[in-house]
Each structure stands twice: as structure tokens, then as C-alpha cells.
Short mmCIF file of C-alpha atoms and ligand atoms in Angstrom, two decimals:
data_model
loop_
_atom_site.label_atom_id
_atom_site.label_comp_id
_atom_site.label_asym_id
_atom_site.label_seq_id
_atom_site.Cartn_x
_atom_site.Cartn_y
_atom_site.Cartn_z
CA MET Q 9 4.87 31.60 -6.79
CA ALA Q 10 2.68 29.29 -4.47
CA LEU Q 11 3.42 25.79 -4.44
CA ALA Q 12 0.83 23.41 -6.09
CA LEU Q 13 1.75 20.88 -3.26
CA SER Q 14 0.08 23.14 -0.67
CA ASP Q 15 -3.35 23.24 -2.47
CA PRO Q 16 -6.09 21.07 -0.93
CA VAL Q 17 -7.65 18.25 -2.61
CA LYS Q 18 -11.41 17.32 -2.20
CA LEU Q 19 -12.30 13.72 -2.93
CA PRO Q 20 -15.60 12.73 -4.37
CA CYS Q 21 -16.96 11.67 -0.86
CA GLY Q 22 -16.31 15.16 0.36
CA LEU Q 23 -13.39 14.58 2.40
CA GLU Q 24 -10.76 17.24 2.08
CA LEU Q 25 -7.03 16.72 2.16
CA PRO Q 26 -5.15 19.81 3.34
CA ASN Q 27 -2.20 19.36 0.88
CA ARG Q 28 -0.83 16.83 -1.48
CA PHE Q 29 1.51 14.73 0.59
CA VAL Q 30 0.15 11.35 1.88
CA LYS Q 31 2.22 9.08 4.15
CA ALA Q 32 2.21 5.89 2.31
CA ALA Q 33 1.18 2.53 3.85
CA MET Q 34 4.06 0.97 5.52
CA ALA Q 35 3.77 -2.29 7.63
CA GLU Q 36 4.75 -1.58 11.00
CA MET Q 37 5.26 -5.12 12.18
CA MET Q 38 4.49 -4.12 15.82
CA ALA Q 39 1.08 -5.81 16.65
CA ASP Q 40 0.88 -8.64 19.14
CA PRO Q 41 0.11 -11.70 17.19
CA LYS Q 42 -2.38 -12.72 20.04
CA ASP Q 43 -4.86 -10.04 19.36
CA GLY Q 44 -3.64 -8.20 16.12
CA LEU Q 45 -4.58 -4.95 17.84
CA PRO Q 46 -2.58 -1.55 17.48
CA ASN Q 47 -0.89 -0.91 20.86
CA GLU Q 48 0.97 1.75 22.55
CA ASP Q 49 3.85 1.50 19.89
CA PHE Q 50 1.29 2.47 17.28
CA ILE Q 51 0.24 5.39 19.22
CA GLU Q 52 3.64 6.62 19.61
CA ALA Q 53 4.77 6.38 16.12
CA TYR Q 54 1.61 7.64 14.65
CA GLY Q 55 1.66 10.44 17.10
CA LYS Q 56 4.74 11.65 15.26
CA TRP Q 57 3.15 11.49 11.76
CA ALA Q 58 0.16 13.31 13.16
CA GLU Q 59 2.66 16.21 13.83
CA GLY Q 60 3.98 16.10 10.31
CA SER Q 61 1.52 18.40 8.34
CA TRP Q 62 0.49 15.42 6.09
CA GLY Q 63 -2.42 15.83 3.56
CA ALA Q 64 -3.48 12.29 4.77
CA ILE Q 65 -1.88 9.57 6.88
CA LEU Q 66 -2.25 5.97 5.52
CA THR Q 67 -1.69 3.24 8.06
CA GLY Q 68 0.18 0.21 7.30
CA ASN Q 69 -1.72 -2.87 5.92
CA VAL Q 70 -4.33 -4.18 8.38
CA GLN Q 71 -5.36 -7.57 7.79
CA VAL Q 72 -8.99 -8.46 7.38
CA ASP Q 73 -8.70 -12.29 8.06
CA LEU Q 74 -7.29 -13.60 11.34
CA GLU Q 75 -6.70 -16.91 9.81
CA TYR Q 76 -4.40 -15.35 6.87
CA VAL Q 77 -2.41 -12.51 7.67
CA GLY Q 78 0.86 -11.15 5.83
CA SER Q 79 3.24 -11.46 8.46
CA THR Q 80 3.03 -12.60 12.14
CA LYS Q 81 2.97 -8.96 13.50
CA ASP Q 82 0.38 -7.29 11.26
CA PRO Q 83 -2.62 -5.68 12.88
CA SER Q 84 -5.76 -7.65 12.21
CA THR Q 85 -9.52 -7.59 12.73
CA GLY Q 86 -11.81 -10.43 11.46
CA PRO Q 87 -15.47 -10.30 11.96
CA TYR Q 88 -16.84 -6.97 13.25
CA MET Q 89 -16.10 -6.76 17.08
CA LYS Q 90 -17.62 -3.85 19.00
CA LYS Q 91 -15.36 -4.68 22.07
CA ASN Q 92 -12.23 -3.50 19.94
CA ILE Q 93 -13.75 0.00 18.96
CA GLU Q 94 -12.10 1.69 21.84
CA ILE Q 95 -8.63 0.60 20.90
CA TRP Q 96 -9.13 1.48 17.10
CA ARG Q 97 -10.69 4.92 18.07
CA LEU Q 98 -7.68 5.80 20.34
CA PHE Q 99 -5.41 4.89 17.12
CA ALA Q 100 -7.69 7.14 14.90
CA ASP Q 101 -7.72 9.73 17.29
CA THR Q 102 -3.95 9.81 17.53
CA CYS Q 103 -3.39 9.91 13.91
CA GLN Q 104 -6.00 12.73 13.36
CA LYS Q 105 -5.13 14.86 16.56
CA LYS Q 106 -4.06 17.86 14.49
CA GLY Q 107 -6.75 17.38 11.95
CA THR Q 108 -5.02 15.32 9.39
CA PRO Q 109 -7.37 12.46 7.87
CA ALA Q 110 -6.21 9.11 8.50
CA ILE Q 111 -7.15 6.14 6.15
CA VAL Q 112 -6.66 2.57 7.02
CA GLN Q 113 -5.08 0.24 4.58
CA ILE Q 114 -7.04 -3.06 4.53
CA CYS Q 115 -5.68 -6.15 3.11
CA HIS Q 116 -6.07 -9.95 2.49
CA PRO Q 117 -2.68 -11.66 1.58
CA GLY Q 118 -4.13 -14.58 -0.21
CA ARG Q 119 -1.23 -16.81 -1.36
CA GLN Q 120 1.32 -14.33 0.04
CA SER Q 121 0.61 -15.26 3.67
CA VAL Q 122 3.62 -16.28 5.44
CA ARG Q 123 3.61 -19.74 7.05
CA GLY Q 124 2.84 -19.32 10.72
CA ALA Q 125 1.37 -16.01 10.26
CA GLY Q 126 -2.28 -15.94 11.52
CA ARG Q 127 -4.40 -18.33 13.29
CA ARG Q 128 -4.48 -21.05 10.80
CA GLY Q 129 -2.29 -24.34 11.52
CA LEU Q 130 1.30 -24.38 10.14
CA PHE Q 131 0.47 -26.74 7.49
CA THR Q 132 -2.92 -25.15 6.38
CA GLN Q 133 -2.66 -24.05 2.74
CA THR Q 134 -2.97 -20.39 1.93
CA MET Q 135 -5.76 -19.68 -0.70
CA ALA Q 136 -5.91 -17.75 -3.84
CA PRO Q 137 -8.21 -17.38 -6.75
CA SER Q 138 -6.22 -20.26 -8.39
CA ALA Q 139 -3.98 -22.85 -7.20
CA VAL Q 140 -0.87 -20.98 -8.38
CA PRO Q 141 2.11 -21.24 -6.55
CA MET Q 142 4.64 -18.13 -5.92
CA ASN Q 143 7.63 -17.90 -8.10
CA MET Q 144 10.46 -16.89 -6.14
CA GLY Q 145 13.16 -17.47 -8.55
CA ASN Q 146 14.84 -20.15 -10.48
CA GLY Q 147 16.66 -23.10 -9.02
CA LEU Q 148 16.12 -25.47 -6.06
CA LEU Q 149 16.78 -23.04 -3.36
CA ALA Q 150 14.05 -20.60 -4.48
CA LYS Q 151 11.46 -23.64 -4.65
CA PHE Q 152 12.59 -24.54 -1.18
CA VAL Q 153 12.17 -20.97 0.08
CA ARG Q 154 8.63 -20.76 -1.43
CA TRP Q 155 7.65 -23.94 -0.01
CA LEU Q 156 9.08 -23.11 3.55
CA VAL Q 157 7.76 -19.50 3.64
CA PHE Q 158 4.41 -19.76 1.77
CA GLY Q 159 3.66 -23.23 0.74
CA ALA Q 160 1.46 -23.75 -2.28
CA PRO Q 161 -2.18 -22.09 -2.23
CA ARG Q 162 -5.62 -24.01 -2.78
CA GLU Q 163 -8.26 -22.51 -4.99
CA MET Q 164 -10.86 -20.50 -3.27
CA THR Q 165 -14.63 -21.60 -3.36
CA VAL Q 166 -17.23 -19.17 -3.94
CA GLU Q 167 -18.13 -19.69 -0.19
CA ASP Q 168 -14.52 -18.41 0.56
CA ILE Q 169 -15.07 -15.38 -1.71
CA LYS Q 170 -18.06 -14.44 0.12
CA ARG Q 171 -16.53 -14.93 3.52
CA VAL Q 172 -13.50 -12.70 2.40
CA ILE Q 173 -15.87 -9.89 1.04
CA ASP Q 174 -17.72 -9.82 4.35
CA LEU Q 175 -14.50 -9.59 6.30
CA PHE Q 176 -13.34 -6.50 4.14
CA VAL Q 177 -16.88 -4.89 4.73
CA ASP Q 178 -16.79 -5.78 8.50
CA THR Q 179 -13.26 -4.01 8.84
CA ALA Q 180 -14.30 -1.01 6.73
CA ARG Q 181 -17.29 -0.65 9.24
CA LEU Q 182 -15.21 -0.97 12.32
CA MET Q 183 -12.90 1.73 11.06
CA ALA Q 184 -15.68 4.14 10.08
CA ASP Q 185 -17.28 3.61 13.43
CA SER Q 186 -13.81 4.03 15.10
CA GLY Q 187 -13.58 7.69 13.40
CA PHE Q 188 -11.25 7.09 10.66
CA ALA Q 189 -11.69 9.00 7.52
CA GLY Q 190 -11.59 6.14 5.18
CA VAL Q 191 -9.99 2.82 4.06
CA GLN Q 192 -7.99 1.86 1.08
CA LEU Q 193 -8.09 -1.56 -0.40
CA HIS Q 194 -4.76 -3.06 -0.87
CA GLY Q 195 -5.20 -4.13 -4.61
CA ALA Q 196 -1.34 -4.11 -5.22
CA HIS Q 197 1.86 -5.93 -4.50
CA GLY Q 198 0.65 -9.37 -5.21
CA TYR Q 199 -1.89 -9.74 -2.44
CA LEU Q 200 -5.33 -11.38 -2.85
CA LEU Q 201 -7.24 -8.64 -4.66
CA THR Q 202 -4.30 -8.18 -7.19
CA GLN Q 203 -4.31 -12.09 -7.58
CA PHE Q 204 -7.86 -11.83 -8.62
CA LEU Q 205 -7.27 -8.87 -11.02
CA THR Q 206 -4.49 -10.13 -13.01
CA SER Q 207 -4.90 -12.88 -15.61
CA LYS Q 208 -1.41 -14.25 -14.40
CA THR Q 209 -2.79 -15.66 -11.34
CA ASN Q 210 -6.60 -15.91 -11.94
CA PHE Q 211 -7.55 -18.88 -14.01
CA ARG Q 212 -10.99 -19.09 -12.68
CA THR Q 213 -13.83 -19.89 -15.31
CA ASP Q 214 -16.75 -19.08 -12.83
CA GLU Q 215 -18.34 -15.50 -12.37
CA TYR Q 216 -14.78 -14.29 -10.62
CA GLY Q 217 -12.53 -15.06 -13.54
CA GLY Q 218 -12.01 -15.50 -17.22
CA THR Q 219 -12.41 -11.70 -18.26
CA PRO Q 220 -11.10 -8.31 -16.88
CA GLU Q 221 -14.83 -7.70 -15.70
CA LYS Q 222 -15.17 -10.97 -13.87
CA ARG Q 223 -11.53 -10.86 -12.41
CA ALA Q 224 -12.70 -7.31 -11.07
CA LYS Q 225 -16.02 -8.57 -9.61
CA ILE Q 226 -14.71 -9.28 -6.02
CA VAL Q 227 -13.27 -5.72 -5.79
CA VAL Q 228 -16.55 -4.22 -7.07
CA GLU Q 229 -18.58 -6.37 -4.79
CA ILE Q 230 -16.33 -5.22 -1.77
CA ILE Q 231 -16.54 -1.49 -2.74
CA LYS Q 232 -20.20 -1.54 -3.12
CA ALA Q 233 -20.88 -3.48 -0.13
CA ILE Q 234 -18.82 -1.03 2.03
CA ARG Q 235 -20.52 1.88 0.44
CA SER Q 236 -23.85 0.44 1.78
CA VAL Q 237 -22.54 0.29 5.43
CA VAL Q 238 -20.52 3.44 5.88
CA PRO Q 239 -21.44 7.10 5.89
CA ALA Q 240 -21.57 8.71 2.34
CA THR Q 241 -18.43 11.01 3.64
CA PHE Q 242 -16.24 7.95 4.38
CA CYS Q 243 -13.55 7.72 1.65
CA ILE Q 244 -12.80 4.39 -0.13
CA GLY Q 245 -9.56 4.40 -2.01
CA ILE Q 246 -7.61 1.44 -3.66
CA LYS Q 247 -3.98 0.87 -4.26
CA LEU Q 248 -3.29 -0.82 -7.85
CA ASN Q 249 -0.24 -2.32 -9.62
CA SER Q 250 0.67 -0.49 -12.88
CA ALA Q 251 0.50 -2.58 -16.01
CA ASP Q 252 2.78 -2.16 -19.17
CA HIS Q 253 0.97 0.38 -21.27
CA ASN Q 254 1.79 -1.40 -24.38
CA SER Q 255 -0.05 -4.69 -23.62
CA GLY Q 256 -3.37 -6.28 -23.38
CA ASP Q 257 -2.73 -6.21 -19.65
CA PHE Q 258 -2.97 -2.34 -19.88
CA ASP Q 259 -6.39 -2.48 -21.67
CA ALA Q 260 -7.74 -4.82 -19.10
CA THR Q 261 -6.51 -2.57 -16.18
CA VAL Q 262 -8.18 0.32 -17.83
CA ARG Q 263 -11.43 -1.42 -17.96
CA GLN Q 264 -11.18 -2.64 -14.53
CA ILE Q 265 -10.49 1.00 -13.31
CA GLU Q 266 -13.47 2.07 -14.98
CA LEU Q 267 -15.66 -0.58 -13.20
CA LEU Q 268 -13.95 0.66 -9.74
CA ILE Q 269 -14.78 4.28 -10.39
CA LYS Q 270 -18.35 3.21 -11.23
CA ALA Q 271 -18.51 1.28 -7.85
CA GLY Q 272 -17.49 4.25 -6.01
CA ILE Q 273 -13.71 4.63 -5.52
CA ASP Q 274 -12.39 8.12 -4.16
CA PHE Q 275 -8.89 7.87 -5.21
CA LEU Q 276 -6.59 5.40 -6.75
CA GLU Q 277 -2.87 4.89 -5.85
CA VAL Q 278 -0.41 3.63 -8.38
CA SER Q 279 2.20 1.33 -7.29
CA GLY Q 280 3.87 -2.05 -8.69
CA GLY Q 281 5.53 -5.14 -7.79
CA SER Q 282 4.98 -8.08 -5.52
CA ALA Q 283 6.65 -10.66 -3.09
CA GLU Q 284 8.08 -12.45 -6.16
CA ASP Q 285 9.45 -9.21 -7.80
CA PRO Q 286 9.28 -6.10 -5.39
CA LYS Q 287 9.28 -3.34 -8.01
CA MET Q 288 7.64 -1.08 -5.35
CA MET Q 289 11.03 -0.57 -3.51
CA GLY Q 290 12.73 0.44 -6.80
CA ARG Q 291 16.08 -0.58 -5.48
CA ASP Q 292 17.54 -0.19 -9.09
CA HIS Q 293 16.04 3.22 -9.63
CA LEU Q 294 16.57 5.07 -6.35
CA PRO Q 295 16.71 8.78 -7.07
CA LYS Q 296 19.94 10.73 -6.72
CA LYS Q 297 20.19 14.29 -5.30
CA VAL Q 298 18.24 16.82 -7.44
CA GLU Q 299 20.49 19.32 -9.22
CA ALA Q 300 19.28 22.94 -9.85
CA LYS Q 301 19.09 22.52 -13.64
CA LYS Q 302 16.87 19.22 -14.18
CA SER Q 303 13.84 19.88 -16.40
CA GLU Q 304 10.33 19.22 -14.77
CA ARG Q 305 9.96 16.21 -17.21
CA THR Q 306 12.98 14.53 -15.79
CA LEU Q 307 12.12 15.58 -12.28
CA ALA Q 308 8.83 13.71 -12.57
CA ARG Q 309 10.77 10.68 -13.55
CA GLU Q 310 11.68 10.47 -9.75
CA ALA Q 311 8.38 8.71 -9.26
CA PHE Q 312 8.84 5.07 -10.29
CA PHE Q 313 5.48 4.50 -11.71
CA ILE Q 314 4.72 8.03 -13.53
CA ASP Q 315 4.51 6.51 -16.92
CA PHE Q 316 1.60 4.22 -15.92
CA ALA Q 317 -0.03 7.27 -13.94
CA THR Q 318 0.37 9.48 -17.02
CA GLN Q 319 -1.52 6.93 -19.29
CA ILE Q 320 -4.12 6.25 -16.85
CA ARG Q 321 -4.79 10.15 -16.42
CA LYS Q 322 -5.37 10.25 -20.24
CA HIS Q 323 -8.34 7.68 -19.86
CA PHE Q 324 -9.74 9.15 -16.54
CA PRO Q 325 -9.24 12.95 -16.44
CA ASP Q 326 -11.25 13.35 -13.22
CA LEU Q 327 -9.88 10.52 -11.06
CA VAL Q 328 -7.97 11.50 -8.12
CA LEU Q 329 -4.58 9.65 -8.59
CA MET Q 330 -1.83 9.06 -5.97
CA VAL Q 331 1.47 8.27 -7.19
CA THR Q 332 3.97 6.58 -4.74
CA GLY Q 333 7.53 5.48 -5.13
CA GLY Q 334 10.79 7.41 -5.43
CA ILE Q 335 9.66 10.84 -4.67
CA ARG Q 336 12.26 12.52 -2.46
CA SER Q 337 12.34 16.13 -3.35
CA ARG Q 338 10.14 19.21 -3.42
CA ARG Q 339 10.90 19.80 -7.11
CA GLY Q 340 10.27 16.07 -8.17
CA ALA Q 341 6.92 16.15 -6.05
CA GLU Q 342 5.95 19.46 -7.60
CA ALA Q 343 6.67 18.02 -11.12
CA VAL Q 344 4.35 15.17 -10.59
CA VAL Q 345 1.48 17.38 -9.43
CA HIS Q 346 2.27 19.92 -12.40
CA SER Q 347 2.53 17.01 -14.95
CA LYS Q 348 -1.20 16.15 -13.75
CA ALA Q 349 -0.15 12.41 -13.77
CA GLY Q 350 -0.76 12.60 -9.79
CA ASP Q 351 -2.98 14.73 -7.71
CA LEU Q 352 -1.48 13.13 -4.43
CA VAL Q 353 1.98 12.37 -3.77
CA GLY Q 354 2.72 9.28 -1.74
CA ILE Q 355 5.72 9.24 0.52
CA GLY Q 356 6.97 6.05 2.07
CA ARG Q 357 10.71 5.57 3.47
CA PRO Q 358 11.54 9.52 3.64
CA ALA Q 359 8.45 9.54 5.99
CA VAL Q 360 10.09 7.21 8.26
CA ILE Q 361 13.28 9.06 8.53
CA ASN Q 362 11.65 12.52 8.87
CA PRO Q 363 8.05 12.20 10.01
CA LYS Q 364 7.70 15.85 9.31
CA PHE Q 365 8.93 15.61 5.67
CA PRO Q 366 6.02 17.78 4.23
CA GLN Q 367 6.95 20.61 6.54
CA LEU Q 368 10.34 20.75 4.96
CA LEU Q 369 8.97 20.59 1.38
CA LEU Q 370 6.17 22.92 1.97
CA ASP Q 371 8.35 25.61 3.78
CA LYS Q 372 9.29 28.05 0.98
CA SER Q 373 12.05 29.55 3.07
CA VAL Q 374 14.05 26.35 2.52
CA PRO Q 375 15.87 26.51 -0.91
CA ASP Q 376 15.09 23.77 -3.56
CA GLU Q 377 18.47 22.04 -2.94
CA GLU Q 378 17.70 21.61 0.73
CA ALA Q 379 13.96 20.51 0.25
CA GLN Q 380 14.77 16.87 -0.43
CA LEU Q 381 15.75 13.71 1.44
CA VAL Q 382 17.83 11.38 -0.66
CA LEU Q 383 18.29 7.92 0.75
CA ALA Q 384 20.88 5.49 -0.17
CA LYS Q 385 19.99 1.84 -0.93
CA VAL Q 386 20.17 -0.47 2.20
CA PRO Q 387 23.56 -2.25 1.90
CA LEU Q 388 23.00 -5.99 1.44
CA PRO Q 389 25.10 -8.64 3.22
CA GLY Q 390 27.78 -10.09 0.89
CA TRP Q 391 26.25 -13.67 1.00
CA ILE Q 392 23.06 -12.55 -0.46
CA LYS Q 393 24.43 -12.45 -4.12
CA PHE Q 394 25.13 -15.98 -4.03
CA LEU Q 395 21.43 -16.54 -3.69
CA ASP Q 396 19.15 -16.24 -6.76
CA LEU Q 397 16.22 -14.82 -5.03
CA LYS Q 398 14.90 -11.41 -6.24
CA ALA Q 399 12.89 -10.79 -3.05
CA LEU Q 400 15.89 -10.78 -0.66
CA GLY Q 401 17.23 -7.31 -1.58
CA ALA Q 402 13.85 -5.64 -1.17
CA GLY Q 403 13.30 -7.77 2.06
CA VAL Q 404 16.49 -6.24 3.45
CA GLU Q 405 15.29 -2.82 2.35
CA THR Q 406 11.89 -3.26 4.10
CA GLY Q 407 13.29 -4.70 7.13
CA PHE Q 408 15.51 -1.77 7.65
CA TYR Q 409 12.82 0.65 7.51
CA VAL Q 410 10.44 -1.63 9.84
CA THR Q 411 13.31 -1.26 12.41
CA GLN Q 412 13.26 2.43 12.08
CA ILE Q 413 9.53 2.57 12.46
CA GLN Q 414 9.95 0.59 15.62
CA ARG Q 415 12.64 3.25 16.83
CA LEU Q 416 9.90 5.89 16.08
CA ALA Q 417 7.56 3.84 18.30
CA LYS Q 418 10.36 3.89 21.09
CA GLY Q 419 10.87 7.59 20.94
CA LEU Q 420 14.13 7.28 19.53
CA ALA Q 421 15.83 9.17 16.57
CA THR Q 422 15.61 7.57 13.05
CA PHE Q 423 18.41 7.41 10.63
CA GLY Q 424 18.87 6.62 6.86
CA PRO Q 425 20.82 3.85 5.53
C1 LIG C 523 8.76 -0.68 5.73
C2 LIG C 523 7.79 -0.74 4.56
C3 LIG C 523 6.60 -1.40 4.68
C4 LIG C 523 5.67 -1.41 3.70
N1 LIG C 523 4.50 -1.84 3.88
C5 LIG C 523 3.42 -1.56 2.86
C6 LIG C 523 2.28 -1.88 3.17
O1 LIG C 523 1.83 -2.21 4.30
N2 LIG C 523 1.24 -1.68 2.26
C7 LIG C 523 1.57 -1.08 1.14
O2 LIG C 523 0.76 -0.91 0.19
N3 LIG C 523 2.77 -0.62 0.70
C8 LIG C 523 3.89 -0.73 1.76
N4 LIG C 523 5.16 -0.54 1.32
C9 LIG C 523 5.40 0.25 0.46
C10 LIG C 523 5.31 1.63 0.29
O3 LIG C 523 3.90 1.96 0.60
C11 LIG C 523 5.65 2.30 -0.85
O4 LIG C 523 5.14 1.79 -1.93
C12 LIG C 523 7.27 2.11 -1.14
O5 LIG C 523 7.97 2.18 0.03
C13 LIG C 523 7.75 3.02 -2.41
O6 LIG C 523 7.82 4.40 -1.87
P1 LIG C 523 8.91 5.33 -1.44
O7 LIG C 523 10.06 5.11 -2.56
O8 LIG C 523 8.56 6.49 -1.07
O9 LIG C 523 9.50 4.42 -0.12
C14 LIG C 523 6.12 -0.65 2.55
C15 LIG C 523 7.46 -0.10 2.35
C16 LIG C 523 8.28 -0.03 3.50
C17 LIG C 523 9.56 0.69 3.24
#
């Protein structure tokens, strides 16, 4: 029987993805902080992913605001700069050299901008919808780490909000002019757009807060403004955090997704977690090797956020959904698509260890038991357990894979933990 995973998917903008596998966004941490531009390391690493038969390639997060970036080595853009087009075009052409569409993840970190990252001064505050500091855990150490790494944010003015909207739009236009197939707004993992969307960090009483609709206003304005400057065939996606489907948060999220669809998104990727509580890395739920007899229902549960995606599907039968996190095997990926929870399957860590992961899973001559890449947890140094900091384990996990991406960029073999 043919694999559902090898079926193409057409997005509302007309972009066709040749199969269901999407290389998920992974920060490469390789840009030179002086200019934030993708350099030869990006060309080398993405050249490998371009050969991997992906349905689409998502880049790691590209920061839209030179003042506030996530980490010191994130690529970043700022206001539209024509002179940089050739560099971004080389990046787009590299990703797409075999015809795979490449989508740039664009991001503003808000209060999650590390001190010293970006062009603002070391003691210039981060900014966020409301002046709510990060919560890195209990105890004095966690508070000290929060102060040291992030400081406390100031509440954004409406002028700040308009400036950030313009920066998202300028970045999307630059990417469209450079030949990328689309952009994905990073509306997950605790970054600025999530900070607006959720009532946990948005206490505003003006037009950008107070109700689910008002909290989504910045995102809706960004999508509409991007749509007005890019070709109709340019794709706009979003990555969103899951919400507990038995709570008021879930109803608010459903209402917000409805608005995002009306504004013109092409696909929605489901993830979860933040720098405070990095659920997206799923360190407590990393899948084991798939045995022959598991049911499809159990297999779909390889995906960390399958329950949320299943609930969202009930509300939006036609929305193109991408499910990312924990998918390691052909049978698991196939079960996600069969269950209809996800049209697209996002692959993060396995894509680093095997940049041609889709070729392994789509090759029917490879038996099911071998069509998987099970990865152990990255081991933590012993001293970490003495620190009450949830983010540390995920930080070590991410750091390991960043090093592996950097090995890809140097033409070296990559290896699992
Ligand atoms: C090294 C690394 C960097 C990441 N950077 C990003 C990022 O820039 N943007 C993003 O949305 N998610 C990022 N993630 C999260 C992944 O996109 C994905 O959601 C997560 O790794 C779970 O998928 P997996 O289990 O297939 O790895 C990163 C993950 C890793 C391992």
C-alpha cells in the first residue's frame, strides 16, 4: 500500500509540498552578531537538508528586530535592506536547489531576549505586552538567573507594537524578494507573539489585550500587512502553543485560530512550552523504539502534542495542521497523518542526526522496524540536579543539537547522544 506520507499537500496560497515531512525550525546559532546574516556555515548545513527529500524546509528562527534577538548568534534582519538581498537569495537558492520549498521562521523574542543579545545596551530592558518577568523556577538561584539572563521587561507602547509589526512585514517582504516560498510566524515557545496571545502574560487593557480577540490583534495585523506586500502565492504559516483542551484557554485559542485563518494563514504548526518550561523538547516523553505490534492509536502518541492537534482538527477540518515533537518512526508519522490530526509531520532532532531522514522513512524497501531513528535523552551533568531550574535540562538538550548542526556546517558527521 502506498504511504500517506508520500502524498503531496497543497496550501491555500497554492504552494505544493511534495510530501508530508517538514524539517522543523531549529536555531543554528551560527550567524555573526555583527551583521546577523546567514554565512557559509548556513549554506553548507542547509545544502545537506536540501538533498534530504523533505516536503518543506523551515529555517531556524530569524529575528526581525536587531535590538532584541533571542540569542547572540541568531540571524536577524531589521528594517528592509535591499543590499542584503543577494545574501538571503543565496540562502534561499541553497535550500531550494532540489526543488524543496523553504520557509523562513520569523520571530521577536519579547521578554525572552537574552541580555547582551542584539544591539541594545547590556542594561536596556527587554519589552513585552505587559511588564511580567520570566519565572525560571523557585528559589533565589532561579531569580538570580532570571535577572542575569533576561532582566525584567517593560510594557510595550502602542508605538513599539506598530514598530514590531513593521519589522515582521519588512522581513517577510525581504524573504519573498529573496525567493523563499514563505514565512512562518513564531507564535510559540514563549516568544513575543505568544506573550500577546496568552492571558498569562498579557494584562493590557487597550486594543491589544483584555479579550482573546484583542490579544490576537497584533498577530492578525502582521498577517494582513504581510499579505498586502507579498505575492498571493507566498505562504504564511504560524507555530502556536497548545493549550489544555479542558480549559478556558482552549476556547480562547480556538477563537484566536479562527481569526488567524480569516487573516489568511496557510498552515498552523502545533507545539508547546517556553524558556520557563520547555515542553517542546519533551525530555520526559522521548519515544522508545517502535515494536511491530503497537496500534496506530498508540503510535500517533509518539507525537507530544497530538491530543491538542486532534481537538483543533475537530474545530477546523480544512486547516493544514503540522504536528511537531517526538516523531521518530515511519509508523508513528504515518499514524499522525492517518489520524487526520496532522497533515504535515515536523521533524526536529532526527533531521540533525540524519539530514536525509525522509528518504529513510519513504523508502518502502526499508522494513518498518528499521525506518526509525530513536534518540536517547542528552545526559545531564551531575551538578544540574542540585539546581531547581526546569530550563537547564532542555538547554543542555538544545545545546547538544546546536553543536551537531554546527558539525553539519563544517562537513563533519553528526551523531546522537
Ligand atoms: C537545536 C534546536 C533548536 C531549536 N530552535 C527552534 C527555533 O528556532 N524555532 C522553533 O520554533 N523551534 C525550535 N526548536 C524546537 C523544534 O522545532 C521542535 O519543536 C522540537 O525539537 C521538538 O521536535 P523533535 O522532537 O522532532 O526534536 C529547536 C529545537 C532544537 C533541538
